[in-house]
Tab-separated table of C-alpha atoms in Angstrom:
chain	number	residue	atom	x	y	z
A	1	UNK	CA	101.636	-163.697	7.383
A	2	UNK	CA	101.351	-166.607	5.455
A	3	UNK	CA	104.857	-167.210	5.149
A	4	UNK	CA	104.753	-167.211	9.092
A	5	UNK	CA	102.344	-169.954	9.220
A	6	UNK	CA	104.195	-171.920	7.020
A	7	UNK	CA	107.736	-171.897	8.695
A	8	UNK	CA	106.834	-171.629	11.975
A	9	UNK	CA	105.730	-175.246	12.528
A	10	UNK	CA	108.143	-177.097	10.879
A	11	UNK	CA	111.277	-175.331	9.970
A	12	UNK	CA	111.873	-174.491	13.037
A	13	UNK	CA	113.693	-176.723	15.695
A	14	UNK	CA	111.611	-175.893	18.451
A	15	UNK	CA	107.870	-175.610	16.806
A	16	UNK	CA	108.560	-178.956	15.094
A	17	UNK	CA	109.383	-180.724	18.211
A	18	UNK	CA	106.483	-178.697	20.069
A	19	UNK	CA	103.995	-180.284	17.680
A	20	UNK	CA	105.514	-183.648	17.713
A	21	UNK	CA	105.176	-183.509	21.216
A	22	UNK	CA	101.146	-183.582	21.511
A	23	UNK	CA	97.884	-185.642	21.660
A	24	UNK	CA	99.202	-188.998	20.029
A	25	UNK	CA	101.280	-189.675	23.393
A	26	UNK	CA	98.057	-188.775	25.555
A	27	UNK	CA	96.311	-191.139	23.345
A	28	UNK	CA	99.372	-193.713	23.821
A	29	UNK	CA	99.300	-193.676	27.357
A	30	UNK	CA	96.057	-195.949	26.221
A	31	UNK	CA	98.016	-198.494	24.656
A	32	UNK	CA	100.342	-199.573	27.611
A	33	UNK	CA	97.880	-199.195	30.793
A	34	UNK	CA	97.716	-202.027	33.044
A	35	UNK	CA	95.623	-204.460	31.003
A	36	UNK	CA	98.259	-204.867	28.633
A	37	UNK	CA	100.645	-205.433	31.789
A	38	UNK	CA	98.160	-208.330	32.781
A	39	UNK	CA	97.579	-209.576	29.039
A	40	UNK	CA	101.007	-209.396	27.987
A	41	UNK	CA	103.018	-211.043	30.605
A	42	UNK	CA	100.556	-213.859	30.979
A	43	UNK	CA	100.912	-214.326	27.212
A	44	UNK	CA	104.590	-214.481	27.326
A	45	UNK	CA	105.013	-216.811	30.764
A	46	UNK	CA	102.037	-219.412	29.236
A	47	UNK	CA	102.631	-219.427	25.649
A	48	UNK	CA	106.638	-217.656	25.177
A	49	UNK	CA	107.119	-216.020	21.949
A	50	UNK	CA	103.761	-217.745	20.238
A	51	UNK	CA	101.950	-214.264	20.329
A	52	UNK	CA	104.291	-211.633	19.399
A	53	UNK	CA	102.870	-211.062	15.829
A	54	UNK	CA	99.846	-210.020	17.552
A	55	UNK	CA	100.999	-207.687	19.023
A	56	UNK	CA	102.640	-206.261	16.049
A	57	UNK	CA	100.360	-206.747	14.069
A	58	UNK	CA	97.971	-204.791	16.695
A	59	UNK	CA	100.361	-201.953	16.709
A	60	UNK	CA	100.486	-201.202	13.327
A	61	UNK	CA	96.318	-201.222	12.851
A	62	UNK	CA	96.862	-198.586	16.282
A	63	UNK	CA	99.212	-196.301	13.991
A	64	UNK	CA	96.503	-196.337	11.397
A	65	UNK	CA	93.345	-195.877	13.517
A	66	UNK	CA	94.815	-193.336	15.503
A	67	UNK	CA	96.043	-191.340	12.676
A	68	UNK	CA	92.568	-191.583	10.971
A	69	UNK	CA	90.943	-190.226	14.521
A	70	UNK	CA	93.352	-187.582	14.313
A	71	UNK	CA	93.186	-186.368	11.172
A	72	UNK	CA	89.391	-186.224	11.610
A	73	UNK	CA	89.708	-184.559	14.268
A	74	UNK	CA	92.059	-181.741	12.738
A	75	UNK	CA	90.526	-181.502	9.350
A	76	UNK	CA	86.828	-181.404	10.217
A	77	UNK	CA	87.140	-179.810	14.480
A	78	UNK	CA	84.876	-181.938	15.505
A	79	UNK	CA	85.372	-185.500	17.522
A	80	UNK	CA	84.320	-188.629	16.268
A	81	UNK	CA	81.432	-188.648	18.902
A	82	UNK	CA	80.680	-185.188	17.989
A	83	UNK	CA	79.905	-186.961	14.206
A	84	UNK	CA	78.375	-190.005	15.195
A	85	UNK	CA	76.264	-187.973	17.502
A	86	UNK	CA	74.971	-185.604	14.461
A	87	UNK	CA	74.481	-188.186	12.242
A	88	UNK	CA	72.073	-191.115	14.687
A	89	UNK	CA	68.650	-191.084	16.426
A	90	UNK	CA	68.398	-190.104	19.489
A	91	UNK	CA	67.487	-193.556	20.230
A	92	UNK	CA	70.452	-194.804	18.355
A	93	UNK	CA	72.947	-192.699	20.325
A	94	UNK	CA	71.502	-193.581	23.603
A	95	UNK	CA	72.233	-197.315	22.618
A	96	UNK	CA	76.017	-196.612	20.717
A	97	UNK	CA	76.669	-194.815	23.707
A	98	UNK	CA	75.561	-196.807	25.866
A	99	UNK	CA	78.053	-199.558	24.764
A	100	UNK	CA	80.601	-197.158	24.346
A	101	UNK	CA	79.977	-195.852	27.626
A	102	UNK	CA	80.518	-199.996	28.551
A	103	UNK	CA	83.788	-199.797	27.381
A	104	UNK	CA	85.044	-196.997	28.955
A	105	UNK	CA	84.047	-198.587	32.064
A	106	UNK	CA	86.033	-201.537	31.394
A	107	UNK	CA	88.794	-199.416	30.589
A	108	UNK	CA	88.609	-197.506	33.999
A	109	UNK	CA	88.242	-200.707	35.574
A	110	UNK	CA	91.531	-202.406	34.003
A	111	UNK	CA	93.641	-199.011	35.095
A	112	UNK	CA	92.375	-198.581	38.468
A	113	UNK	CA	93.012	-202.104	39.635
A	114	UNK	CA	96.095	-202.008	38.250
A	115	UNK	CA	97.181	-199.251	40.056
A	116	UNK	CA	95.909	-201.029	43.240
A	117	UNK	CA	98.171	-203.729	42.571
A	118	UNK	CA	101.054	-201.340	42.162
A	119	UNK	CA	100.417	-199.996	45.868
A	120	UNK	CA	100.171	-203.342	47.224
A	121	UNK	CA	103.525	-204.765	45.603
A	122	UNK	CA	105.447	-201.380	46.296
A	123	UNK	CA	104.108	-200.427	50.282
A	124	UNK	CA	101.830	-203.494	50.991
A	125	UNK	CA	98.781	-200.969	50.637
A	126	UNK	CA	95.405	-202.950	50.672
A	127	UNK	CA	93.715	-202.951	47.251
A	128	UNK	CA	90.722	-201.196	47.855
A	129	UNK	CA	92.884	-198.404	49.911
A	130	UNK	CA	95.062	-198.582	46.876
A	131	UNK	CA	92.045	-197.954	44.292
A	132	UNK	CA	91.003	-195.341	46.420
A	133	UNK	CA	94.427	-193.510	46.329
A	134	UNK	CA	94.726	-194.068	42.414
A	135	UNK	CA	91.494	-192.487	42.045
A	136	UNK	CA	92.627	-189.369	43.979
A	137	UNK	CA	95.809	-188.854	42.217
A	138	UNK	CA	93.850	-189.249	38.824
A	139	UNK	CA	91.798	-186.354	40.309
A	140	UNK	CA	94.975	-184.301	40.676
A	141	UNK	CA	96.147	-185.081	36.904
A	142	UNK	CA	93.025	-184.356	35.324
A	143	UNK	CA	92.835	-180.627	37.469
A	144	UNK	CA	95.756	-179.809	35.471
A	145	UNK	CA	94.095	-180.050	32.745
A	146	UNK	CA	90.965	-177.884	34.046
A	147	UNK	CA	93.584	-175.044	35.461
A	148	UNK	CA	96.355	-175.301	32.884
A	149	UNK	CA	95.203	-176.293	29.549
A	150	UNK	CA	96.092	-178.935	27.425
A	151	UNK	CA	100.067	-178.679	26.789
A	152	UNK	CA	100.761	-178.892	30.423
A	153	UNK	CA	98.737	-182.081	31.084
A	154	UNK	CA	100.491	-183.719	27.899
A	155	UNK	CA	103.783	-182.566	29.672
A	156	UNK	CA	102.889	-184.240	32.773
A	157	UNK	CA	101.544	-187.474	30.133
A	158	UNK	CA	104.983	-187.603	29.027
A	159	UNK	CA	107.003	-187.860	31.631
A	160	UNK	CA	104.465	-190.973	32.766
A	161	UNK	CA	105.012	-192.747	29.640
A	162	UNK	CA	109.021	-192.593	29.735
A	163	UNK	CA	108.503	-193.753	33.827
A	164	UNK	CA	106.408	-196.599	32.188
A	165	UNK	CA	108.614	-197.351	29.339
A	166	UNK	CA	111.710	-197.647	31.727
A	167	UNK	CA	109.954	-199.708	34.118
A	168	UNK	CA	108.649	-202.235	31.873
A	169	UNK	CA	111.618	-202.482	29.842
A	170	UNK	CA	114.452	-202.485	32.497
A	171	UNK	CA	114.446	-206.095	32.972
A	172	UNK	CA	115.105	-207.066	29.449
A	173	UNK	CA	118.601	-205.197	29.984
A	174	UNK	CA	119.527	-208.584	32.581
A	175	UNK	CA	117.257	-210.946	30.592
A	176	UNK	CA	117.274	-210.879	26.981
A	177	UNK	CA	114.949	-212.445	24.904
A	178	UNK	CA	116.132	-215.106	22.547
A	179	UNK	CA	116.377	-214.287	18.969
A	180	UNK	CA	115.079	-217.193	17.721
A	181	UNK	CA	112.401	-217.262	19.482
A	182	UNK	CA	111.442	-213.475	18.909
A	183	UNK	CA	111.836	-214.772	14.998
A	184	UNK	CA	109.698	-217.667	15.417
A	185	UNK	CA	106.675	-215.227	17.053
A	186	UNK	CA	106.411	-213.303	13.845
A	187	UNK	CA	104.475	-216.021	11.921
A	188	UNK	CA	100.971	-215.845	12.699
A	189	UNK	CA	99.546	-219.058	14.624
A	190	UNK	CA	97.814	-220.338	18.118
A	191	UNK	CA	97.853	-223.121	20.119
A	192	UNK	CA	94.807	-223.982	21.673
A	193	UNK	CA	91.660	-221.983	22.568
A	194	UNK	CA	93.449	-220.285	25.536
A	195	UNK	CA	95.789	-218.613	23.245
A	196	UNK	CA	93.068	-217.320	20.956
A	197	UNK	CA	91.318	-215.933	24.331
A	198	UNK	CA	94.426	-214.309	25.292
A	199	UNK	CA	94.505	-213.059	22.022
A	200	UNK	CA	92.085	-211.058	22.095
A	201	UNK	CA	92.724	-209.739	25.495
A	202	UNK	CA	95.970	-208.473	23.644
A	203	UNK	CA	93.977	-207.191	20.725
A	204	UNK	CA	91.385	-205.244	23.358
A	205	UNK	CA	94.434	-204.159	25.040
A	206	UNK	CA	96.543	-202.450	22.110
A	207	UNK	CA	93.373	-201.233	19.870
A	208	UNK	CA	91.939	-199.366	22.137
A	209	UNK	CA	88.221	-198.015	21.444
A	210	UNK	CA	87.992	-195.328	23.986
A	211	UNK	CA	91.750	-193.772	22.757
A	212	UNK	CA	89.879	-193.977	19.249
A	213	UNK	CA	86.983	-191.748	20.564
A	214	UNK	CA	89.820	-189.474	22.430
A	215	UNK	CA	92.261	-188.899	19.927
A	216	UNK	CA	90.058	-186.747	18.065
A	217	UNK	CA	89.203	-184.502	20.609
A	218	UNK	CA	92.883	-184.157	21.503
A	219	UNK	CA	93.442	-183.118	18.114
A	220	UNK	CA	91.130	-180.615	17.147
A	221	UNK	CA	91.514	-179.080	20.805
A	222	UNK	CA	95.623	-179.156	20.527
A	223	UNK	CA	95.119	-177.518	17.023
A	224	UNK	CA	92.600	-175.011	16.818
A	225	UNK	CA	94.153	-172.822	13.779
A	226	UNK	CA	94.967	-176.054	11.818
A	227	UNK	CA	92.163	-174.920	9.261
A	228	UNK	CA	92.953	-170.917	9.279
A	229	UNK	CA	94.816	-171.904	5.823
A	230	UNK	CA	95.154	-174.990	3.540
A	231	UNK	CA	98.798	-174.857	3.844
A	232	UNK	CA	98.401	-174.430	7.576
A	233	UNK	CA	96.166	-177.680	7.583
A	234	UNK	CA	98.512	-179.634	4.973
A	235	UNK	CA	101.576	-178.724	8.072
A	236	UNK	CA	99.430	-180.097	11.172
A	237	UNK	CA	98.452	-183.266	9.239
A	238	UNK	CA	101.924	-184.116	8.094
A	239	UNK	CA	103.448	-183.251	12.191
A	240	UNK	CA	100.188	-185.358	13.423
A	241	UNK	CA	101.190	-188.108	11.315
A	242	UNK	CA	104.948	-187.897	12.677
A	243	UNK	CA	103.462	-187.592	16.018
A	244	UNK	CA	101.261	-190.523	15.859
A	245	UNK	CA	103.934	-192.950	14.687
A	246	UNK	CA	106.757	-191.490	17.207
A	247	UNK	CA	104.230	-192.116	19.966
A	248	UNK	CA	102.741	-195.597	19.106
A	249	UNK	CA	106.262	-197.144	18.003
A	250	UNK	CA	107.131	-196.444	21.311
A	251	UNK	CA	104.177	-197.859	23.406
A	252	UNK	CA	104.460	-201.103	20.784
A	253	UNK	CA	107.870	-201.370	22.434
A	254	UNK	CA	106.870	-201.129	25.515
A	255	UNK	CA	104.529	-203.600	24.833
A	256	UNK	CA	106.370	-206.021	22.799
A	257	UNK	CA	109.224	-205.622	25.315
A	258	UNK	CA	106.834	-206.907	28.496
A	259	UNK	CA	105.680	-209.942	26.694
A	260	UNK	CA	109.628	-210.615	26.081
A	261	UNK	CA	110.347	-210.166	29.357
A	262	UNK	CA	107.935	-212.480	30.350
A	263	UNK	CA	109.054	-215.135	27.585
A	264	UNK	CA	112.400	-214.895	28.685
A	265	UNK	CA	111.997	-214.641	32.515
A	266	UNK	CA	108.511	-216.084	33.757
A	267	UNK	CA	107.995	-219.770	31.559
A	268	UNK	CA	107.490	-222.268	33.453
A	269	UNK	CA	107.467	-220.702	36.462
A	270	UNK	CA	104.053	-221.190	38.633
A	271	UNK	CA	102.223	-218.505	39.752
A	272	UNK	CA	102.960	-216.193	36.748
A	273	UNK	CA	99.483	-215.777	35.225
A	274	UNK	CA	98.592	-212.894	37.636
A	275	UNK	CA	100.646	-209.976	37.836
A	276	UNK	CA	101.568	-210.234	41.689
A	277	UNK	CA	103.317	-213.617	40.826
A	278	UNK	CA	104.872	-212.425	37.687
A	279	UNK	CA	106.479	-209.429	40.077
A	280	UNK	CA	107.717	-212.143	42.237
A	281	UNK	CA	109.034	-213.863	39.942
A	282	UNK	CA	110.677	-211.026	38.186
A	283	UNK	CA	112.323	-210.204	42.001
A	284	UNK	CA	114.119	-213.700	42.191
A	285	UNK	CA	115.076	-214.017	39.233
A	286	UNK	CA	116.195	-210.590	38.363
A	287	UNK	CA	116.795	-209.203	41.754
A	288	UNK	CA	114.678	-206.424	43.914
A	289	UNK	CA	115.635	-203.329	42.344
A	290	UNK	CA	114.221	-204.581	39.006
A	291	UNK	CA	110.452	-205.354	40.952
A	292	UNK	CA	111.068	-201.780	41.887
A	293	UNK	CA	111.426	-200.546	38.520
A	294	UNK	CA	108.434	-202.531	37.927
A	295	UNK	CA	106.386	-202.141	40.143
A	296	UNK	CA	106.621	-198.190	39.610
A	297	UNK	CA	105.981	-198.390	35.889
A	298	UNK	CA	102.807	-200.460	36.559
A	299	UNK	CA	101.681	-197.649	39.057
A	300	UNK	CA	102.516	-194.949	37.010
A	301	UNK	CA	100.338	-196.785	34.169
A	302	UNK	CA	98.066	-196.649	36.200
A	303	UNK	CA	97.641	-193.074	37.297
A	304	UNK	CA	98.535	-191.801	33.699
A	305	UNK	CA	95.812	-194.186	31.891
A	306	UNK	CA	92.841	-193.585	34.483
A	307	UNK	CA	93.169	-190.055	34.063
A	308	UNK	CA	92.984	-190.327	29.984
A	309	UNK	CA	90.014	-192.795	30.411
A	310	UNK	CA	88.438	-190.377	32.480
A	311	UNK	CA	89.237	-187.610	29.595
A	312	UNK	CA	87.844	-190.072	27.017
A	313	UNK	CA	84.479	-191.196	28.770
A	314	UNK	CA	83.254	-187.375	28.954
A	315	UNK	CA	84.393	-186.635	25.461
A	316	UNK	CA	82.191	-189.615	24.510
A	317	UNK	CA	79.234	-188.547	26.633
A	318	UNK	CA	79.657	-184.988	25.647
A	319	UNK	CA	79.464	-185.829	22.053
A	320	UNK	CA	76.656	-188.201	21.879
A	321	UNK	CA	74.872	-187.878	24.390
A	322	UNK	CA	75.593	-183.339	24.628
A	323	UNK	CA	75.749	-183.771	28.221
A	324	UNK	CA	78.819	-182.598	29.927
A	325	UNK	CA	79.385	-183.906	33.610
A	326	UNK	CA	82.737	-182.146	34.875
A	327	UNK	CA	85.667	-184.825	34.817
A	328	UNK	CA	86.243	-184.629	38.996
A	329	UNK	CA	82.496	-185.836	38.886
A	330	UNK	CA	82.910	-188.423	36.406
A	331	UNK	CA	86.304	-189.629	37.919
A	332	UNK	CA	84.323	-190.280	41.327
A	333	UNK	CA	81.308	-191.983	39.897
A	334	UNK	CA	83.738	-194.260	37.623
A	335	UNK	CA	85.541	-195.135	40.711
A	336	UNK	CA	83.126	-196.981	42.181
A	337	UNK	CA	83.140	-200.425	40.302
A	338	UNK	CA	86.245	-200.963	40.360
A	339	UNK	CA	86.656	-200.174	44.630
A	340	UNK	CA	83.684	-202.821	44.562
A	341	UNK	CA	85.817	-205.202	42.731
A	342	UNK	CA	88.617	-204.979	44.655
A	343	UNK	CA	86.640	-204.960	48.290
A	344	UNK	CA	84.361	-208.452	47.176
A	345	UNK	CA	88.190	-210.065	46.354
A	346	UNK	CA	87.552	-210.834	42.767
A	347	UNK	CA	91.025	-211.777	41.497
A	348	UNK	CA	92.539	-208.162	39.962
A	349	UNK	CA	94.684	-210.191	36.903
A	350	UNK	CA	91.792	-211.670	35.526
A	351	UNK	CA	89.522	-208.552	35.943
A	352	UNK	CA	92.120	-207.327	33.762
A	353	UNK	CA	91.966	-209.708	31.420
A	354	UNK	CA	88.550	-209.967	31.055
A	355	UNK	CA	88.225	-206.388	30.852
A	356	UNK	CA	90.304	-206.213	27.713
A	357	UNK	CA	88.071	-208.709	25.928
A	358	UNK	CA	85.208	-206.339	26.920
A	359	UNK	CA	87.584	-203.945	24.902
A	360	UNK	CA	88.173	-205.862	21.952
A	361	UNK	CA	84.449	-206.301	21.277
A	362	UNK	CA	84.080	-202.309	21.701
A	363	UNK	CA	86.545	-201.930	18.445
A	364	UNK	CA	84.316	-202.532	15.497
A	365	UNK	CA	82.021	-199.864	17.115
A	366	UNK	CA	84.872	-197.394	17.046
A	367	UNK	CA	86.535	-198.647	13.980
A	368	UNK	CA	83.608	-198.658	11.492
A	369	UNK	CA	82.254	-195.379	11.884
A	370	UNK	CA	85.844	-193.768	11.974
A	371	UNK	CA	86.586	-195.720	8.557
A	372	UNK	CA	83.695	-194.324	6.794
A	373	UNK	CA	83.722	-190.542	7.844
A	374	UNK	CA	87.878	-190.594	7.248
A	375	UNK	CA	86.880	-191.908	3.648
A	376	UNK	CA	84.058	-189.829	2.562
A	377	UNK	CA	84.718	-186.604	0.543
A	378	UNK	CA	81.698	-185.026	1.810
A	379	UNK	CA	83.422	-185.249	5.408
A	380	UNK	CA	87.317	-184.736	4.891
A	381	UNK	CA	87.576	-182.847	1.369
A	382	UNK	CA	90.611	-183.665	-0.086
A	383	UNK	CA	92.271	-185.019	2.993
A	384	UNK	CA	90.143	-187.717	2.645
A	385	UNK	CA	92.031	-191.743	3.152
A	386	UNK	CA	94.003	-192.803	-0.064
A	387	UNK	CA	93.148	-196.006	-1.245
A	388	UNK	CA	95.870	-197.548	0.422
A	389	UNK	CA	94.606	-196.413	3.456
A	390	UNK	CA	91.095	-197.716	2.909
A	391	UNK	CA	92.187	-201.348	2.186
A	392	UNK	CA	94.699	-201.258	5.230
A	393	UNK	CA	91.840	-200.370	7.453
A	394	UNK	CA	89.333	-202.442	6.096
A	395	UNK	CA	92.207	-205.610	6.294
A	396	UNK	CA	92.167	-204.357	9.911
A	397	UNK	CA	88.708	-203.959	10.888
A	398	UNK	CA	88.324	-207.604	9.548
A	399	UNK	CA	90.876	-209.180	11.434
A	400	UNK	CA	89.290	-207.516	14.450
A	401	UNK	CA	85.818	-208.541	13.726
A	402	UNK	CA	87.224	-212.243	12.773
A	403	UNK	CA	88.786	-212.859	16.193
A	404	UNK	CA	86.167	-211.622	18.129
A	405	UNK	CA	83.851	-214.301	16.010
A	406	UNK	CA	86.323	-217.118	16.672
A	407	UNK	CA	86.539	-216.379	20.741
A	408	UNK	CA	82.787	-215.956	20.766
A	409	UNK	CA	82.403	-219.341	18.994
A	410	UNK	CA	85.315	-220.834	21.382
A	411	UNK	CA	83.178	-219.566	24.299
A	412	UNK	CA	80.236	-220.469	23.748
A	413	UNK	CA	80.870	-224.322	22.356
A	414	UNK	CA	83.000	-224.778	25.658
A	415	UNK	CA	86.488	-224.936	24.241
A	416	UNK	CA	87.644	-221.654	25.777
């Protein structure tokens, strides 16, 4: 029997590629929803290639956190809320939810809006019909889940994310990015306060907390048997590694590839720091059926990330707060601020924007607690981080923490 266990996931074709195929692309769905749409191209048409070591450099500390949440996950089956919520007060998780809670709200915010845009650029729908409609096929993507268990909702996640990935990097196929330019974005620098804000938007919008909070529960739920043996356990952890760095190099593309496409398409142009003018521009300069391509990878962003943000806000509640509100409730009651939003005409690209800062300040939260339960021996055994791992993630968690300081500073001395 134990021979079984140990073949069947990895020497075979099919049971490899089954487990490769799992909760790090639900969690990556997180990583290219419509705030970074709005963050990245206005980074690219104001600034050109000046930010794209942020963006690596975010991508890389997203490998590593969402590995760690992972592995927690599978190691220990239980979710990072689940921990955070057996270890505080119940005053204290009232209050870490609370601000987690904050952040999933931004998060829901960010996807539903973009959506709305989506509709309005592809049929002319108005935006708070369009938030509406988004919210209702989120509905319909999360009842998969509910009826059909995990593995068909991360098939359906799947197919979003290569819609997404097509639409976002089709234009770079009739507007290439210039090489040097790419080069020159790899050495870390800003110029100006605006580019520190957007930044951070970036940051909020690649790290994200509530895919941190998520990942875990996708893991442990995906894997149930993962501790049945400690060869069994040593299998899932090495395919969730592979998993996590097939899915995240490939949102990192996505996302490095919009800010190119903006770089290369939308400087200079006016109108291109919201995402309706960046479409238009994209249209005349690249020709209809390219805002088409666009336009549908923005919408299915949408769909695919409100229904994971969704996922993510009751695994948070459930696990601090051991209340559990069925996701077709939660999906209504998130829908509200963000129909409000869109009916009072506040402008949608910079409640994007602004909602990935709200992000970025919800990633210490996230990152902290995940650091110190991944490397304590009391909580992961002998799966517990390497030292390599440690230093990486506190580098990370510093950077984080660092930027946030120097917007907050920006902010509030008027320079931003």
């Amino acid at each position: 029997m134990l021979d079984t266990l140990k073949a069947k996931p990895l020497r075979r074709p099919r049971g490899g590629l089954f487990l490769l195929l799992g909760p790090a692309f639900v969690a990556a769905i997180a990583y290219v929803d419509p705030g970074n749409v709005a963050a990245n191209l206005t980074s690219g048409a104001s600034f050109g290639y000046l930010l794209v070591w942020v963006l690596l450099a975010a991508n890389l500390m997203a490998m590593l956190v969402q590995y760690q949440s992972a592995k927690l996950g599978v190691v220990t089956g239980k979710s990072l809320p689940e921990h955070l919520g057996a270890r505080f007060t119940t005053r204290s998780r009232r209050l870490y939810w609370a601000q987690a809670e904050l952040v999933a709200m931004a998060t829901d915010l960010a996807e539903v809006v973009g959506g709305a845009i989506a509709l309005y650029l592809l049929f002319q729908v108005p935006l708070p019909v369009g938030g509406l409609i988004v919210g209702i096929a989120s509905m319909a993507l999360l009842s998969v889940q509910n009826r059909r268990g995990q593995r068909q909702f991360e098939g359906i996640i799947i197919v979003l994310l290569v819609i997404i990935s097509i639409g976002f990097l089709a234009g770079l196929v009739l507007s290439p990015p210039d090489p040097a330019g790419v080069l020159g974005g790899l050495v870390p620098r800003f110029q100006g306060a605006n580019s520190v804000l957007l930044a951070a938007g970036m940051l909020g919008a690649t790290v994200m907390p509530h895919a941190i909070y998520l990942h875990s529960q996708l893991a442990k739920d995906r894997h149930p048997d993962a501790r049945s043996t400690p060869e069994r356990l040593r299998q899932i952890i090495k395919a969730t590694r592979v998993d996590v760095i097939i899915a995240l190099l490939l949102a990192g593309a996505v996302n490095i590839g919009m800010l190119l496409l903006a770089a290369s398409t939308l400087g200079g142009i006016s109108g291109t720091d919201t995402i309706e003018g960046a479409h238009a521009a994209i249209v005349e300069h690249l020709g209809p059926v390219i805002g088409v391509v666009f336009a549908v990878g923005l919408l299915a962003s949408g769909l695919a990330s409100t229904s994971v943000g969704a996922h993510a806000g009751a695994t948070i509640m459930n696990g601090l707060l051991h209340i559990r509100i069925p996701l077709m409730t939660r999906r209504m009651v998130s829908l509200i601020p963000a129909i409000i939003l869109l009916s009072v005409g506040v402008d949608p690209t910079w409640a994007l924007i602004v909602s990935q800062i709200v992000l970025s300040f919800g990633i210490p939260f996230a990152l902290i607690p995940l650091l110190r339960l991944t490397s304590s021996r009391e909580v992961m055994g002998e799966h517990r981080d390497g030292l390599a791992l440690r230093l990486s993630s506190l580098v990370s968690v510093g950077l984080i923490i660092a930027l946030n300081a120097l917007l907050l500073w920006l902010t509030f001395t008027g320079h931003a």
